[in-house]
């Protein structure tokens, strides 16, 4: 037990920031899209301040401290069986995956407009599928490695937070009503990214760069995986997005399932 205590000695302390309201959860048009994509009511963003300097090499200790902090535990919620619940057991370990976050424009998605996924009008090209009758080239490119368009984006580009957000929105929730055109996906991805990620401008070069560190996290209690969900599901995810200068962290979360149908 002494060894466990040493392993999980808390080095960061956190305080909720309920006054921070991200625009994508306030904008009526965005909320309507999230409802259409079966994500409304299952997606959240909770912000916290922390008490000391953060460095990427400390990411695991940071995440462990986060999920064991009493202020986080008392405010943290997860979705189970259609209801928001608090963690019912202490977290004993956390898996941390660093997520690249370097993009400062939407140019990453330029290849979509010229590779055959879209018509000149911006409409997504439909395609036949053995399992899904209402399928299209966009979702096939995002999800299936044998798609003829899969190689339009390499592994490095697909790993970027910006691409991950785009994919999460395009795939949606359990009863997602998919868009006919690309624009709603692109505009909502841009809004989320601007909400979640912090940038700074170099005073000499005027170059803008991302200062946030992004961590995909998965927490375990004594019974096994407990957050973001008990089972593995690509659309059930949690990212810690750290602004080291403001000493703020945002927990961006979604649980796959049937979203709410009213605003």
Backbone as JSON, one array per atom type, in Angstrom:
{
  "sequence": "XXXXXXXXXXXXXXXXXXXXXXXXXXXXXXXXXXXXXXXXXXXXXXXXXXXXXXXXXXXXXXXXXXXXXXXXXXXXXXXXXXXXXXXXXXXXXXXXXXXXXXXXXXXXXXXXXXXXXXXXXXXXXXXXXXXXXXXXXXXXXXXXXXXXXXXXXXXXXXXXXXXXXXXXXXXXXXXXXXXXXXXXXXXXXXXXXXXXXXXXXXXXXXXXXXXXXXXXXXXXXXXXXXXXXXXXXXXXXXXXXXXXXXXXXXXXXXXXXXXXXXX",
  "N": [[0.83, -1.21, 0.0], [2.0, 1.17, 0.69], [3.65, 1.62, -1.48], [1.73, 2.07, -3.47], [0.64, 4.44, -2.57], [2.75, 6.17, -2.92], [3.05, 6.05, -5.71], [0.72, 7.33, -6.53], [0.78, 9.82, -5.43], [-0.54, 12.96, -4.93], [0.08, 15.65, -7.05], [-0.86, 17.84, -8.36], [-3.46, 20.22, -7.89], [-6.93, 20.92, -8.22], [-9.55, 23.17, -9.29], [-12.96, 23.66, -9.95], [-14.27, 25.5, -12.77], [-16.95, 26.83, -13.21], [-17.96, 29.08, -14.46], [-16.94, 29.28, -16.99], [-18.16, 28.98, -20.11], [-18.38, 27.22, -22.94], [-18.66, 28.12, -26.36], [-19.8, 26.37, -28.22], [-21.62, 24.9, -26.83], [-23.55, 26.69, -26.29], [-24.5, 27.95, -28.52], [-27.3, 28.11, -30.57], [-27.73, 27.05, -33.17], [-25.59, 25.23, -33.43], [-26.22, 23.48, -31.35], [-28.57, 22.43, -32.37], [-27.54, 20.97, -34.51], [-25.97, 19.08, -33.13], [-28.0, 17.75, -31.84], [-29.31, 16.64, -34.05], [-27.31, 14.92, -34.85], [-27.36, 13.04, -32.89], [-25.91, 13.5, -30.55], [-26.37, 15.42, -28.69], [-26.87, 16.18, -25.28], [-25.24, 14.18, -24.51], [-22.73, 15.02, -24.72], [-20.09, 16.95, -23.34], [-18.29, 19.65, -21.73], [-16.08, 20.4, -19.33], [-14.45, 22.73, -17.3], [-11.44, 23.45, -15.47], [-9.25, 24.99, -13.08], [-5.73, 24.76, -12.29], [-2.99, 24.32, -9.96], [-0.19, 24.62, -10.34], [2.82, 24.7, -12.4], [2.53, 23.16, -15.56], [3.97, 20.56, -17.47], [4.56, 18.74, -20.47], [5.94, 16.29, -20.03], [5.05, 15.56, -17.6], [2.57, 14.49, -17.88], [1.21, 12.06, -17.24], [1.2, 12.0, -14.42], [-0.2, 14.33, -14.01], [-2.74, 13.67, -15.09], [-3.47, 11.54, -13.41], [-3.57, 12.86, -10.94], [-5.66, 14.57, -11.54], [-7.98, 12.9, -11.81], [-8.15, 11.96, -9.27], [-8.52, 14.06, -7.63], [-10.42, 15.66, -5.12], [-12.19, 17.81, -5.73], [-12.55, 17.53, -8.44], [-13.62, 14.92, -8.59], [-16.05, 15.28, -7.25], [-17.45, 16.85, -9.01], [-17.29, 15.74, -11.5], [-18.87, 14.02, -14.19], [-20.36, 11.16, -15.77], [-21.89, 9.4, -18.49], [-24.28, 6.91, -18.13], [-26.43, 4.36, -19.04], [-28.21, 6.23, -20.09], [-28.29, 8.26, -18.18], [-26.79, 10.9, -16.28], [-24.1, 10.36, -14.17], [-22.12, 10.34, -11.14], [-18.69, 9.36, -10.53], [-18.45, 6.29, -8.88], [-16.56, 4.91, -7.49], [-13.16, 5.1, -6.26], [-10.62, 6.24, -8.52], [-7.99, 4.25, -9.67], [-5.99, 4.0, -11.55], [-4.75, 5.53, -14.59], [-4.87, 5.64, -18.07], [-2.97, 7.32, -20.48], [-2.9, 9.0, -23.49], [-0.96, 10.88, -25.53], [-2.08, 13.42, -27.71], [-1.53, 14.68, -30.87], [-1.54, 18.16, -31.59], [-1.41, 20.55, -33.58], [-2.38, 22.11, -35.62], [-3.41, 25.19, -37.09], [-5.25, 26.14, -38.81], [-7.94, 25.41, -41.12], [-6.97, 24.13, -43.29], [-6.12, 21.55, -43.36], [-8.22, 19.97, -44.23], [-8.49, 20.41, -46.93], [-7.92, 18.45, -49.0], [-10.28, 16.94, -49.11], [-12.03, 18.24, -50.77], [-11.27, 17.77, -53.34], [-10.88, 15.12, -54.0], [-12.85, 13.36, -54.78], [-14.78, 12.67, -52.95], [-16.7, 14.54, -52.56], [-19.3, 16.24, -54.38], [-19.22, 18.9, -56.85], [-20.99, 20.77, -55.8], [-20.71, 20.53, -53.09], [-22.06, 18.53, -51.89], [-22.14, 15.35, -50.3], [-20.89, 12.36, -51.67], [-22.87, 9.55, -52.24], [-22.72, 5.99, -51.46], [-22.67, 2.42, -52.02], [-23.15, -0.09, -49.49], [-22.48, -3.02, -47.6], [-23.53, -3.36, -45.04], [-24.6, -0.91, -44.07], [-27.27, 0.76, -45.32], [-27.71, 3.48, -45.9], [-25.22, 5.06, -46.75], [-22.05, 6.79, -47.22], [-19.32, 8.27, -49.12], [-17.7, 9.85, -47.54], [-17.93, 8.98, -44.79], [-17.04, 6.41, -45.24], [-14.38, 6.85, -46.03], [-13.41, 7.88, -43.61], [-13.65, 5.73, -41.82], [-12.99, 3.18, -42.88], [-10.3, 1.25, -43.83], [-9.92, 0.06, -46.28], [-11.12, 1.71, -48.04], [-11.14, 3.53, -51.11], [-10.44, 6.13, -50.82], [-9.16, 6.38, -48.43], [-6.42, 6.84, -48.1], [-6.13, 9.49, -48.58], [-5.72, 10.98, -46.34], [-3.0, 10.82, -44.18], [-1.45, 8.81, -41.54], [-0.35, 10.54, -39.63], [-1.8, 12.92, -40.01], [-4.38, 12.01, -39.42], [-4.11, 11.56, -36.75], [-4.14, 14.02, -35.52], [-5.75, 16.34, -33.28], [-7.64, 18.05, -34.47], [-8.52, 16.63, -36.75], [-9.56, 14.37, -35.47], [-11.73, 15.47, -34.05], [-13.35, 16.24, -36.18], [-13.92, 13.72, -37.32], [-15.28, 12.5, -35.16], [-17.61, 14.06, -35.12], [-18.68, 13.59, -37.67], [-19.26, 10.86, -37.6], [-20.94, 10.63, -35.37], [-23.72, 9.99, -33.07], [-25.77, 7.24, -31.8], [-28.26, 7.32, -33.15], [-27.74, 8.91, -35.37], [-28.48, 11.43, -37.74], [-27.36, 11.87, -40.82], [-25.47, 14.42, -42.56], [-26.18, 15.94, -45.72], [-24.44, 17.6, -47.01], [-21.06, 18.92, -46.79], [-20.48, 21.2, -45.32], [-21.76, 21.74, -42.67], [-20.37, 19.94, -40.99], [-17.71, 20.8, -41.24], [-17.81, 23.51, -40.33], [-18.74, 23.2, -37.69], [-16.72, 21.62, -36.58], [-14.62, 23.46, -36.7], [-15.57, 25.41, -34.89], [-15.65, 23.96, -32.45], [-12.93, 23.34, -32.17], [-11.75, 25.89, -31.95], [-12.91, 26.67, -29.57], [-11.82, 24.85, -27.74], [-9.01, 24.79, -27.92], [-5.98, 26.54, -27.23], [-4.11, 29.29, -28.53], [-1.14, 31.14, -29.5], [0.51, 34.15, -30.6], [3.61, 34.73, -32.06], [5.53, 37.47, -31.19], [7.54, 38.5, -32.81], [7.8, 36.99, -35.26], [5.17, 36.87, -35.92], [3.86, 34.55, -36.25], [1.34, 32.14, -35.67], [0.79, 29.74, -33.16], [-0.12, 26.6, -31.63], [-0.64, 26.26, -28.16], [-1.7, 24.51, -26.42], [-1.75, 21.37, -24.69], [-2.8, 18.13, -25.43], [-4.52, 15.36, -24.15], [-5.64, 12.14, -24.49], [-7.71, 10.31, -22.41], [-8.25, 7.54, -20.18], [-9.78, 6.12, -17.48], [-9.47, 3.94, -14.61], [-11.1, 2.02, -12.12], [-11.23, -0.08, -9.14], [-12.66, -2.14, -10.22], [-12.18, -2.18, -12.88], [-12.18, -0.64, -16.14], [-13.59, 2.58, -15.96], [-14.08, 5.15, -16.87], [-13.92, 6.95, -19.9], [-16.14, 5.29, -20.23], [-17.5, 2.04, -19.42], [-17.12, 0.03, -21.36], [-15.19, -0.37, -24.42], [-15.49, 1.96, -26.96], [-15.37, 3.72, -29.9], [-16.64, 6.18, -30.2], [-17.15, 6.93, -27.64], [-15.48, 8.94, -25.63], [-12.79, 10.77, -24.0], [-11.05, 13.75, -23.57], [-8.38, 15.5, -22.14], [-7.61, 18.84, -22.21], [-5.09, 20.97, -22.06], [-4.2, 24.18, -21.02], [-1.24, 25.57, -20.53], [-0.39, 28.1, -19.79], [-2.53, 29.7, -18.85], [-3.14, 27.97, -16.89], [-5.34, 26.27, -17.0], [-7.58, 23.55, -17.53], [-9.54, 21.66, -19.74], [-12.02, 19.24, -19.76], [-13.11, 17.33, -22.25], [-15.8, 15.52, -23.35], [-17.63, 12.66, -24.5], [-20.33, 10.36, -24.73], [-21.24, 7.51, -26.4], [-24.4, 6.85, -27.81], [-28.0, 7.19, -27.67], [-28.95, 10.39, -28.3], [-30.5, 13.41, -26.92], [-33.69, 14.73, -27.99], [-34.74, 17.24, -27.96], [-34.23, 20.77, -27.53]],
  "CA": [[0.0, 0.0, 0.0], [2.88, 2.34, 0.71], [4.07, 1.85, -2.85], [0.61, 2.66, -4.2], [0.5, 5.82, -2.13], [3.83, 6.91, -3.56], [2.74, 6.11, -7.13], [-0.39, 8.22, -6.8], [0.88, 11.03, -4.62], [-1.13, 14.05, -5.69], [1.03, 16.74, -7.28], [-1.63, 18.97, -8.86], [-4.76, 20.4, -7.25], [-7.82, 21.48, -9.22], [-10.76, 23.86, -8.86], [-13.89, 23.81, -11.08], [-14.51, 26.84, -13.31], [-18.3, 26.74, -13.81], [-18.29, 30.3, -15.21], [-16.49, 29.12, -18.37], [-19.18, 28.35, -20.95], [-17.87, 27.16, -24.29], [-19.7, 28.62, -27.27], [-20.5, 25.32, -28.96], [-22.71, 24.42, -25.99], [-24.47, 27.8, -26.1], [-25.01, 28.38, -29.82], [-28.51, 27.34, -30.87], [-27.55, 26.3, -34.41], [-24.7, 24.11, -33.14], [-26.98, 22.53, -30.54], [-29.5, 21.73, -33.27], [-26.76, 19.98, -35.25], [-25.61, 18.01, -32.2], [-29.23, 16.98, -31.64], [-29.5, 15.87, -35.28], [-26.27, 13.88, -34.9], [-27.58, 12.16, -31.73], [-24.84, 13.74, -29.58], [-26.84, 16.37, -27.69], [-27.19, 15.54, -24.01], [-24.21, 13.18, -24.23], [-21.44, 15.67, -24.92], [-19.89, 17.96, -22.3], [-16.96, 20.24, -21.58], [-15.94, 20.95, -17.98], [-13.16, 23.4, -17.16], [-10.86, 23.53, -14.13], [-7.93, 25.59, -12.93], [-4.82, 23.95, -11.47], [-2.23, 25.17, -9.07], [1.24, 24.75, -10.58], [3.23, 24.61, -13.8], [2.35, 21.89, -16.27], [4.89, 20.23, -18.55], [4.1, 17.51, -21.11], [6.54, 15.09, -19.45], [4.31, 15.26, -16.37], [1.17, 14.27, -18.29], [0.58, 10.95, -16.5], [0.97, 12.45, -13.04], [-1.26, 15.33, -14.09], [-4.02, 12.99, -15.29], [-3.77, 10.79, -12.19], [-3.99, 13.83, -9.94], [-6.96, 15.1, -11.95], [-9.07, 11.97, -11.52], [-8.2, 11.66, -7.84], [-8.74, 15.3, -6.89], [-11.79, 15.68, -4.57], [-13.03, 18.78, -6.43], [-12.9, 16.93, -9.73], [-14.49, 13.77, -8.35], [-17.38, 15.72, -6.84], [-18.12, 17.55, -10.12], [-17.17, 14.95, -12.72], [-20.02, 13.18, -14.5], [-20.28, 10.31, -16.94], [-23.2, 8.93, -18.93], [-24.53, 5.47, -18.06], [-27.85, 3.99, -19.21], [-28.99, 7.42, -20.38], [-28.32, 9.19, -17.05], [-25.49, 11.43, -15.85], [-23.76, 9.85, -12.85], [-20.78, 10.59, -10.63], [-17.88, 8.16, -10.34], [-18.87, 5.71, -7.6], [-15.41, 4.3, -6.84], [-11.93, 5.86, -6.52], [-9.79, 5.87, -9.66], [-6.7, 3.68, -9.23], [-4.98, 4.2, -12.6], [-5.21, 6.29, -15.75], [-4.12, 5.54, -19.32], [-2.84, 8.63, -21.1], [-2.39, 8.99, -24.86], [-0.76, 12.23, -26.06], [-2.73, 13.64, -29.0], [-0.93, 15.83, -31.57], [-2.44, 19.31, -31.76], [-0.51, 21.55, -34.16], [-3.01, 22.84, -36.73], [-3.96, 26.51, -36.78], [-6.2, 26.5, -39.86], [-8.74, 24.28, -41.61], [-6.36, 23.65, -44.54], [-5.99, 20.09, -43.25], [-9.32, 19.3, -44.92], [-8.52, 20.78, -48.35], [-8.0, 17.3, -49.93], [-11.65, 16.42, -49.21], [-12.77, 18.95, -51.82], [-10.76, 17.46, -54.69], [-10.51, 13.7, -54.14], [-13.97, 12.56, -55.25], [-15.73, 12.43, -51.87], [-17.76, 15.55, -52.68], [-19.67, 16.8, -55.68], [-18.87, 20.34, -56.89], [-21.93, 21.53, -54.96], [-20.42, 20.3, -51.67], [-22.83, 17.37, -51.43], [-21.34, 14.14, -50.08], [-21.23, 11.3, -52.62], [-23.41, 8.33, -51.64], [-22.11, 4.77, -51.95], [-23.29, 1.18, -51.56], [-22.45, -0.72, -48.37], [-23.11, -4.3, -47.24], [-24.17, -3.29, -43.72], [-25.33, 0.34, -43.89], [-27.91, 1.15, -46.58], [-27.54, 4.92, -46.11], [-23.79, 5.25, -46.5], [-21.45, 7.75, -48.14], [-17.87, 8.18, -49.31], [-17.04, 10.55, -46.43], [-17.81, 8.07, -43.65], [-16.2, 5.28, -45.64], [-13.0, 7.32, -45.94], [-13.05, 8.07, -42.22], [-13.74, 4.54, -40.98], [-12.61, 1.91, -43.49], [-8.98, 1.34, -44.42], [-9.93, -0.4, -47.67], [-11.74, 2.72, -48.89], [-10.22, 4.07, -52.11], [-10.06, 7.49, -50.42], [-8.58, 6.37, -47.09], [-5.05, 7.34, -48.12], [-6.14, 10.94, -48.74], [-5.15, 11.48, -45.09], [-2.03, 9.9, -43.62], [-1.57, 8.5, -40.12], [-0.03, 11.73, -38.85], [-2.93, 13.85, -40.1], [-5.52, 11.42, -38.72], [-3.87, 11.62, -35.31], [-4.34, 15.38, -35.02], [-7.03, 16.6, -32.61], [-8.58, 18.66, -35.42], [-9.1, 15.55, -37.55], [-10.36, 13.53, -34.58], [-13.0, 16.16, -33.8], [-14.12, 16.13, -37.42], [-14.4, 12.35, -37.44], [-16.29, 12.28, -34.12], [-18.86, 14.71, -35.52], [-19.22, 12.94, -38.87], [-19.78, 9.54, -37.22], [-22.09, 10.96, -34.54], [-24.24, 9.07, -32.06], [-26.43, 6.0, -32.2], [-29.34, 7.59, -34.1], [-27.28, 10.07, -36.13], [-29.02, 11.77, -39.06], [-26.16, 12.38, -41.47], [-25.63, 15.58, -43.42], [-26.06, 15.77, -47.17], [-23.33, 18.43, -47.47], [-19.9, 18.9, -45.91], [-20.3, 22.46, -44.58], [-22.04, 21.7, -41.23], [-19.29, 19.23, -40.3], [-16.51, 21.65, -41.22], [-18.02, 24.7, -39.49], [-18.84, 22.79, -36.28], [-15.37, 21.23, -36.18], [-13.86, 24.71, -36.48], [-16.05, 26.03, -33.66], [-15.16, 23.16, -31.32], [-11.47, 23.47, -32.08], [-11.46, 27.23, -31.42], [-13.35, 26.67, -28.17], [-11.05, 23.95, -26.88], [-7.56, 24.9, -28.07], [-5.4, 27.88, -27.04], [-3.01, 29.62, -29.44], [-0.45, 32.4, -29.23], [1.22, 34.72, -31.74], [4.98, 35.14, -31.81], [5.57, 38.91, -31.43], [8.52, 38.84, -33.83], [7.49, 36.37, -36.54], [3.71, 36.95, -36.11], [3.35, 33.21, -36.52], [0.44, 31.62, -34.65], [1.05, 28.33, -32.83], [-0.95, 26.03, -30.56], [0.08, 26.1, -26.9], [-2.39, 23.49, -25.63], [-1.38, 19.95, -24.7], [-4.03, 17.33, -25.45], [-4.34, 14.0, -23.65], [-6.8, 11.26, -24.47], [-7.59, 9.64, -21.12], [-9.13, 6.44, -19.82], [-9.54, 5.89, -16.06], [-9.85, 2.63, -14.1], [-11.26, 1.82, -10.68], [-10.86, -1.43, -8.73], [-13.41, -3.12, -11.01], [-11.77, -2.08, -14.27], [-12.38, 0.64, -16.82], [-14.77, 3.28, -15.44], [-14.28, 6.45, -17.51], [-15.23, 7.57, -20.12], [-17.22, 4.31, -20.19], [-17.04, 0.7, -19.02], [-16.67, -0.69, -22.53], [-14.49, 0.41, -25.43], [-16.32, 2.42, -28.08], [-14.62, 4.84, -30.46], [-17.39, 7.42, -30.02], [-17.14, 7.28, -26.22], [-14.1, 9.43, -25.51], [-12.51, 11.89, -23.09], [-9.78, 14.42, -23.81], [-7.95, 16.6, -21.29], [-6.97, 19.84, -23.06], [-4.4, 21.76, -21.04], [-3.57, 25.46, -21.34], [-0.23, 25.68, -19.48], [-0.18, 29.49, -19.41], [-3.65, 30.08, -17.97], [-3.32, 26.89, -15.9], [-6.7, 25.77, -17.14], [-7.74, 22.3, -18.27], [-10.92, 21.35, -20.1], [-12.33, 17.83, -20.01], [-14.08, 17.23, -23.34], [-16.32, 14.16, -23.15], [-18.84, 12.22, -25.19], [-20.7, 8.96, -24.53], [-22.02, 7.04, -27.54], [-25.74, 6.36, -27.48], [-29.11, 7.97, -28.24], [-28.98, 11.72, -27.72], [-31.81, 14.0, -26.65], [-34.37, 15.17, -29.21], [-35.26, 18.59, -27.79], [-33.28, 21.72, -26.97]],
  "C": [[0.86, 1.26, 0.0], [3.35, 2.69, -0.68], [2.99, 2.51, -3.67], [0.47, 4.14, -3.86], [1.55, 6.7, -2.8], [3.52, 7.11, -5.05], [1.7, 7.18, -7.43], [-0.39, 9.45, -5.9], [0.41, 12.22, -5.45], [-0.15, 15.21, -5.82], [0.36, 17.98, -7.88], [-2.96, 19.01, -8.11], [-5.63, 21.26, -8.16], [-9.03, 22.16, -8.58], [-11.68, 24.02, -10.07], [-14.04, 25.27, -11.48], [-15.88, 26.85, -14.0], [-18.67, 27.96, -14.64], [-17.85, 30.2, -16.67], [-17.54, 28.33, -19.15], [-18.68, 28.37, -22.39], [-19.0, 27.42, -25.28], [-20.46, 27.51, -27.96], [-21.64, 24.71, -28.14], [-23.73, 25.51, -25.68], [-25.16, 28.22, -27.4], [-26.17, 27.49, -30.27], [-28.36, 26.49, -32.14], [-26.67, 25.07, -34.18], [-25.42, 23.05, -32.31], [-27.98, 21.76, -31.4], [-28.77, 20.66, -34.08], [-26.39, 18.8, -34.35], [-26.83, 17.13, -31.9], [-29.48, 16.09, -32.86], [-28.52, 14.7, -35.36], [-26.33, 12.92, -33.71], [-26.46, 12.27, -30.69], [-25.29, 14.68, -28.47], [-27.27, 15.64, -26.43], [-26.17, 14.49, -23.61], [-22.8, 13.76, -24.37], [-21.3, 16.78, -23.88], [-18.47, 18.48, -22.34], [-16.92, 20.92, -20.22], [-14.54, 21.5, -17.8], [-12.75, 23.51, -15.69], [-9.57, 24.35, -14.19], [-7.05, 24.62, -12.14], [-3.71, 24.83, -10.92], [-0.75, 25.34, -9.38], [1.56, 24.5, -12.04], [3.04, 23.21, -14.34], [3.41, 21.76, -17.35], [4.46, 18.9, -19.15], [4.7, 16.23, -20.52], [5.84, 14.66, -18.16], [2.87, 14.84, -16.65], [0.49, 13.17, -17.48], [0.26, 11.35, -15.08], [-0.16, 13.47, -12.99], [-2.62, 14.65, -14.19], [-4.43, 12.18, -14.06], [-4.26, 11.73, -11.1], [-5.39, 14.37, -10.25], [-8.1, 14.18, -11.5], [-9.15, 11.56, -10.05], [-8.45, 12.9, -6.98], [-10.19, 15.36, -6.39], [-12.72, 16.65, -5.29], [-13.43, 18.28, -7.81], [-13.91, 15.81, -9.53], [-15.91, 14.21, -8.01], [-18.16, 16.39, -7.97], [-18.14, 16.75, -11.41], [-18.39, 14.07, -12.93], [-19.72, 12.33, -15.73], [-21.69, 9.81, -17.25], [-23.27, 7.42, -18.84], [-26.03, 5.23, -18.13], [-28.73, 5.22, -19.36], [-29.06, 8.44, -19.26], [-26.9, 9.65, -16.71], [-25.24, 11.01, -14.41], [-22.36, 10.29, -12.45], [-20.01, 9.27, -10.56], [-18.19, 7.59, -8.95], [-17.73, 5.04, -6.85], [-14.16, 5.13, -7.15], [-11.19, 5.33, -7.75], [-8.43, 5.39, -9.16], [-5.62, 3.82, -10.28], [-5.61, 4.91, -13.78], [-4.28, 6.0, -16.93], [-4.13, 6.9, -20.0], [-2.22, 8.47, -22.49], [-2.2, 10.44, -25.33], [-1.36, 12.34, -27.46], [-2.08, 14.85, -29.67], [-1.97, 16.93, -31.79], [-1.6, 20.48, -32.26], [-1.19, 22.45, -35.18], [-3.61, 24.17, -36.26], [-4.89, 27.02, -37.88], [-6.94, 25.23, -40.29], [-8.18, 23.72, -42.91], [-6.16, 22.14, -44.53], [-7.03, 19.38, -44.11], [-9.42, 19.64, -46.41], [-8.63, 19.57, -49.28], [-9.42, 16.74, -50.1], [-12.37, 17.0, -50.43], [-12.34, 18.54, -53.23], [-10.51, 15.98, -54.95], [-11.66, 12.81, -54.61], [-15.0, 12.22, -54.2], [-16.94, 13.34, -52.0], [-18.06, 15.85, -54.14], [-19.3, 18.29, -55.68], [-19.76, 21.21, -56.02], [-21.62, 21.44, -53.47], [-21.21, 19.15, -51.09], [-21.92, 16.13, -51.34], [-21.83, 13.04, -51.02], [-21.71, 10.06, -51.87], [-22.68, 7.11, -52.2], [-22.84, 3.56, -51.37], [-22.46, 0.58, -50.43], [-23.22, -1.97, -47.96], [-23.94, -4.21, -45.97], [-25.09, -2.07, -43.6], [-25.95, 0.79, -45.21], [-27.74, 2.62, -46.91], [-26.09, 5.28, -45.79], [-23.23, 6.24, -47.52], [-19.93, 7.63, -48.13], [-17.11, 8.85, -48.16], [-16.84, 9.61, -45.25], [-16.96, 6.85, -43.99], [-14.72, 5.65, -45.56], [-12.52, 7.43, -44.49], [-12.87, 6.75, -41.46], [-13.14, 3.27, -41.57], [-11.29, 2.03, -44.26], [-8.95, 0.88, -45.87], [-10.69, 0.56, -48.59], [-10.71, 3.27, -49.87], [-9.74, 5.46, -51.74], [-9.35, 7.53, -49.06], [-7.21, 7.05, -47.06], [-4.97, 8.84, -48.38], [-5.54, 11.62, -47.5], [-4.22, 10.42, -44.52], [-2.24, 9.7, -42.12], [-1.33, 9.73, -39.25], [-1.2, 12.71, -38.84], [-4.14, 13.32, -39.34], [-5.34, 11.47, -37.21], [-4.13, 12.98, -34.69], [-5.7, 15.55, -34.36], [-8.05, 17.16, -33.58], [-9.26, 17.59, -36.26], [-9.99, 14.67, -36.69], [-11.72, 14.16, -34.29], [-13.91, 16.04, -35.01], [-14.72, 14.73, -37.55], [-15.49, 12.05, -36.41], [-17.64, 12.87, -34.55], [-19.49, 14.01, -36.72], [-19.84, 11.58, -38.54], [-21.0, 9.69, -36.32], [-22.47, 9.9, -33.53], [-25.04, 7.94, -32.66], [-27.53, 6.21, -33.24], [-29.01, 8.82, -34.95], [-28.02, 10.21, -37.46], [-27.9, 12.5, -39.82], [-26.48, 13.53, -42.41], [-25.46, 15.21, -44.89], [-24.84, 16.52, -47.71], [-22.24, 18.47, -46.4], [-19.86, 20.09, -44.94], [-20.63, 22.37, -43.09], [-20.95, 20.98, -40.43], [-18.05, 20.11, -40.16], [-16.68, 22.82, -40.26], [-18.1, 24.33, -38.01], [-17.49, 22.31, -35.75], [-14.53, 22.46, -35.86], [-14.27, 25.37, -35.17], [-15.54, 25.28, -32.43], [-13.68, 23.38, -31.09], [-11.09, 24.83, -31.49], [-11.84, 27.34, -29.96], [-12.34, 25.96, -27.26], [-9.56, 24.26, -26.83], [-7.11, 26.35, -27.92], [-4.22, 28.07, -27.99], [-2.33, 30.89, -28.96], [0.28, 32.85, -30.49], [2.62, 35.15, -31.31], [5.1, 36.63, -32.15], [6.54, 39.31, -32.54], [8.12, 38.3, -35.2], [6.02, 36.51, -36.91], [3.09, 35.59, -36.41], [2.49, 32.74, -35.35], [0.75, 30.15, -34.42], [0.15, 27.9, -31.69], [-0.1, 25.86, -29.31], [-0.54, 25.01, -26.03], [-1.7, 22.13, -25.76], [-2.66, 19.14, -24.57], [-3.72, 15.89, -25.07], [-5.66, 13.25, -23.77], [-6.67, 10.37, -23.25], [-8.63, 8.55, -20.95], [-8.79, 6.06, -18.38], [-10.11, 4.54, -15.63], [-10.04, 2.69, -12.6], [-10.93, 0.37, -10.36], [-11.56, -2.51, -9.55], [-13.0, -3.13, -12.48], [-12.04, -0.7, -14.84], [-13.67, 1.3, -16.33], [-15.06, 4.6, -16.15], [-13.41, 6.53, -18.76], [-16.41, 6.61, -20.15], [-16.64, 2.96, -19.82], [-16.47, -0.08, -20.21], [-15.95, 0.22, -23.51], [-15.42, 0.7, -26.59], [-15.68, 3.7, -28.6], [-15.31, 6.18, -30.24], [-17.67, 7.73, -28.55], [-15.71, 7.66, -25.88], [-14.01, 10.54, -24.47], [-11.12, 12.43, -23.39], [-9.57, 15.47, -22.71], [-7.17, 17.57, -22.17], [-6.42, 20.92, -22.13], [-3.85, 23.05, -21.63], [-2.54, 25.74, -20.24], [-0.01, 27.11, -19.0], [-1.3, 30.0, -18.5], [-3.79, 29.14, -16.79], [-4.79, 26.48, -15.83], [-6.65, 24.44, -17.87], [-9.23, 22.08, -18.52], [-11.04, 19.86, -20.38], [-13.45, 17.78, -21.04], [-14.5, 15.77, -23.46], [-17.53, 13.9, -24.03], [-19.06, 10.74, -24.92], [-21.62, 8.54, -25.67], [-23.37, 6.51, -27.07], [-26.78, 7.23, -28.17], [-29.16, 9.32, -27.54], [-30.39, 12.21, -27.48], [-32.36, 14.61, -27.93], [-34.97, 16.56, -29.08], [-34.19, 19.48, -27.2], [-33.77, 22.21, -25.61]]
}
